[in-house]
Tab-separated table of C-alpha atoms in Angstrom:
chain	number	residue	atom	x	y	z
A	1	MET	CA	-0.486	0.260	0.222
A	2	ASN	CA	2.804	2.174	0.510
A	3	THR	CA	4.654	1.751	-2.716
A	4	LYS	CA	1.145	2.725	-4.168
A	5	TYR	CA	1.627	6.346	-1.973
A	6	LEU	CA	4.737	6.354	-3.042
A	7	VAL	CA	4.818	6.132	-6.828
A	8	ILE	CA	1.357	8.711	-6.850
A	9	SER	CA	3.437	11.177	-5.195
A	10	VAL	CA	6.965	10.876	-7.321
A	11	VAL	CA	4.214	11.197	-10.605
A	12	LEU	CA	2.611	14.177	-8.744
A	13	VAL	CA	5.996	15.891	-7.923
A	14	ALA	CA	6.930	14.919	-11.739
A	15	LEU	CA	3.749	17.090	-13.206
A	16	LEU	CA	4.100	19.791	-10.360
A	17	GLY	CA	7.455	20.419	-11.541
A	18	LEU	CA	6.734	19.952	-14.823
A	19	GLY	CA	4.399	22.805	-15.108
A	20	ALA	CA	6.378	25.245	-13.305
A	21	TRP	CA	9.371	24.317	-15.324
A	22	LEU	CA	6.562	25.634	-18.888
A	23	TRP	CA	4.577	27.763	-16.830
A	24	MET	CA	8.507	30.105	-15.919
A	25	ASN	CA	9.995	29.213	-19.807
A	26	GLN	CA	7.186	29.460	-22.222
A	27	LEU	CA	4.104	30.748	-20.477
A	28	GLY	CA	4.685	32.283	-18.169
A	29	PRO	CA	5.759	35.776	-17.147
A	30	SER	CA	7.803	38.025	-18.845
A	31	GLU	CA	9.505	41.285	-18.638
A	32	PHE	CA	6.772	44.554	-19.770
A	33	GLY	CA	6.698	45.262	-23.271
A	34	ASN	CA	8.553	42.422	-24.222
A	35	GLN	CA	6.597	39.711	-24.309
A	36	PRO	CA	7.049	37.680	-27.725
A	37	GLY	CA	4.127	38.811	-30.543
A	38	LEU	CA	2.925	41.536	-29.385
A	39	GLU	CA	5.890	44.519	-31.315
A	40	GLY	CA	3.915	47.432	-33.023
A	41	GLN	CA	1.004	47.220	-30.167
A	42	VAL	CA	0.826	49.695	-27.121
A	43	GLN	CA	0.885	47.080	-23.939
A	44	GLY	CA	-0.340	48.469	-20.403
A	45	GLN	CA	-0.816	47.184	-17.375
A	46	ASP	CA	-2.928	48.704	-14.596
A	47	ILE	CA	-1.310	49.767	-11.224
A	48	VAL	CA	-4.692	51.279	-9.702
A	49	VAL	CA	-8.645	50.404	-11.323
A	50	GLY	CA	-9.705	53.458	-10.686
A	51	GLU	CA	-13.391	53.120	-9.467
A	52	GLY	CA	-15.280	56.604	-11.749
A	53	ALA	CA	-16.264	56.957	-14.802
A	54	GLU	CA	-15.032	55.481	-17.565
A	55	ALA	CA	-12.199	57.291	-20.615
A	56	VAL	CA	-13.841	56.316	-24.797
A	57	PRO	CA	-13.396	58.950	-27.254
A	58	GLY	CA	-14.965	62.447	-27.663
A	59	MET	CA	-14.651	62.807	-23.242
A	60	VAL	CA	-12.352	65.446	-22.208
A	61	VAL	CA	-9.988	63.587	-19.881
A	62	ALA	CA	-7.487	65.662	-17.807
A	63	ILE	CA	-4.733	63.088	-15.988
A	64	GLU	CA	-1.396	63.594	-14.617
A	65	TYR	CA	2.024	61.529	-16.536
A	66	ILE	CA	5.371	61.281	-16.758
A	67	GLY	CA	7.074	59.682	-20.044
A	68	ALA	CA	10.185	57.971	-19.922
A	69	LEU	CA	12.193	55.833	-22.601
A	70	GLU	CA	13.149	52.216	-21.910
A	71	ASP	CA	16.036	53.097	-20.566
A	72	GLY	CA	14.850	55.540	-17.654
A	73	THR	CA	16.017	58.706	-19.344
A	74	ILE	CA	12.384	60.680	-18.125
A	75	PHE	CA	11.187	63.452	-21.202
A	76	ASP	CA	8.256	65.427	-19.753
A	77	SER	CA	6.117	65.492	-17.167
A	78	SER	CA	2.809	67.165	-16.330
A	79	GLU	CA	4.744	68.894	-13.586
A	80	ALA	CA	7.390	69.476	-15.552
A	81	GLN	CA	4.480	71.325	-17.680
A	82	GLY	CA	2.851	72.700	-14.380
A	83	GLN	CA	-0.507	71.454	-15.086
A	84	PRO	CA	-2.427	68.475	-15.549
A	85	LEU	CA	-2.932	67.522	-19.403
A	86	VAL	CA	-6.516	68.143	-20.471
A	87	PHE	CA	-7.663	66.532	-24.159
A	88	THR	CA	-10.702	64.988	-26.070
A	89	LEU	CA	-10.131	61.787	-27.122
A	90	GLY	CA	-9.691	60.921	-29.428
A	91	VAL	CA	-9.643	64.048	-31.595
A	92	ASP	CA	-7.107	66.114	-29.600
A	93	PRO	CA	-3.270	65.108	-32.375
A	94	LEU	CA	-1.341	63.651	-29.714
A	95	ILE	CA	0.049	60.103	-30.515
A	96	PRO	CA	-1.925	58.153	-31.477
A	97	GLY	CA	-0.756	54.910	-28.026
A	98	PHE	CA	-0.962	57.687	-25.807
A	99	GLN	CA	-4.926	57.415	-26.961
A	100	ILE	CA	-4.512	54.160	-27.180
A	101	GLY	CA	-3.040	54.067	-23.997
A	102	VAL	CA	-5.208	56.109	-21.444
A	103	ASN	CA	-8.376	54.931	-24.426
A	104	GLY	CA	-10.740	52.192	-21.024
A	105	MET	CA	-9.409	54.291	-18.015
A	106	ARG	CA	-11.410	55.054	-15.150
A	107	GLU	CA	-10.672	57.777	-12.664
A	108	GLY	CA	-8.328	57.524	-9.929
A	109	GLY	CA	-6.801	54.342	-12.025
A	110	ARG	CA	-3.037	54.745	-12.345
A	111	ARG	CA	-1.838	52.630	-15.794
A	112	ILE	CA	2.116	51.988	-16.743
A	113	VAL	CA	1.950	52.671	-21.195
A	114	SER	CA	4.605	50.853	-23.674
A	115	ILE	CA	4.731	53.122	-27.051
A	116	PRO	CA	6.220	51.665	-29.268
A	117	PRO	CA	7.802	54.057	-31.699
A	118	GLU	CA	5.144	53.194	-34.723
A	119	LEU	CA	2.711	54.252	-32.704
A	120	ALA	CA	4.755	57.025	-30.680
A	121	TYR	CA	7.454	59.972	-33.048
A	122	GLY	CA	8.784	56.823	-35.436
A	123	ALA	CA	11.774	57.347	-37.580
A	124	GLU	CA	11.668	61.109	-37.043
A	125	GLY	CA	12.126	61.260	-33.530
A	126	VAL	CA	11.770	64.555	-32.092
A	127	VAL	CA	14.428	67.478	-31.408
A	128	ASP	CA	14.339	70.620	-29.790
A	129	ALA	CA	15.132	74.434	-31.658
A	130	GLU	CA	18.186	74.438	-31.095
A	131	GLY	CA	18.412	70.908	-32.402
A	132	ASN	CA	18.959	68.330	-29.220
A	133	VAL	CA	17.288	64.914	-29.594
A	134	LEU	CA	14.613	64.785	-26.634
A	135	ILE	CA	13.357	61.265	-27.880
A	136	PRO	CA	15.173	59.421	-30.168
A	137	ALA	CA	14.567	57.864	-33.662
A	138	ASN	CA	12.809	54.305	-33.503
A	139	ALA	CA	11.916	55.098	-29.947
A	140	THR	CA	9.783	53.353	-27.049
A	141	LEU	CA	7.769	55.323	-24.565
A	142	ILE	CA	6.870	54.197	-21.678
A	143	PHE	CA	4.138	56.550	-19.394
A	144	GLU	CA	2.708	56.777	-15.963
A	145	ILE	CA	-0.777	58.181	-16.352
A	146	GLN	CA	-3.322	59.045	-13.259
A	147	LEU	CA	-6.725	59.651	-14.336
A	148	LEU	CA	-7.812	62.650	-12.616
A	149	ALA	CA	-11.490	63.103	-14.647
A	150	VAL	CA	-14.066	62.252	-17.585
A	151	MET	CA	-15.646	65.472	-18.753
A	152	SER	CA	-18.691	66.153	-21.344
A	153	PRO	CA	-16.941	67.792	-24.492
A	154	GLU	CA	-19.796	70.666	-22.707
A	155	ALA	CA	-19.098	70.260	-18.966
A	156	PRO	CA	-19.604	73.262	-17.920
A	157	GLU	CA	-16.765	72.611	-14.524
A	158	LEU	CA	-13.852	71.796	-17.849
A	159	GLY	CA	-12.656	75.614	-16.372
A	160	THR	CA	-12.426	74.298	-12.851
A	161	VAL	CA	-9.681	71.410	-14.200
A	162	GLU	CA	-7.069	73.821	-15.107
A	163	GLU	CA	-6.739	76.611	-16.112
A	164	GLY	CA	-6.215	77.248	-19.667
A	165	ALA	CA	-4.514	73.771	-20.569
A	166	GLU	CA	-4.014	73.858	-24.214
A	167	GLY	CA	-2.340	69.605	-23.193
A	168	GLY	CA	1.582	70.382	-23.413
A	169	GLY	CA	5.078	69.021	-23.640
A	170	ALA	CA	6.441	65.514	-25.325
A	171	ALA	CA	2.354	63.973	-25.955
A	172	GLU	CA	1.276	65.722	-28.304
């Protein structure tokens, strides 16, 4: 009888070991932004799932953000601009990947978004007036985004979120 339990135990341990190996080597966690088969797609991970209104195209959103390169170099932030970024989702001329990354968030939520070059600045990158490279060509951009508010385009309270914010910074 003990032999039967021993054999069953060995088989179970072997199956668990095989499952763990498969999970770690093929199916399991990979570094954010480097998942096979997702090249050219915006990738996002919610840090905090908000509980307020959902950001959908046509709505005005107010966000705080930090934009960085893959090496961690920060190239822009709403704090550096001195105000939240306010824009109409799906309408204003922001890079497509940024709009995709905000879409579907809920008020109070925080998300990290990885934007491939094809949906950011592509082969052109961004240079300032003096010719200094702010965002290199073909750079993948990483944004940490916090959704502060979702408002209807005709909402009278729009002016109270920020006064005259037109959305600045490298996200445009």
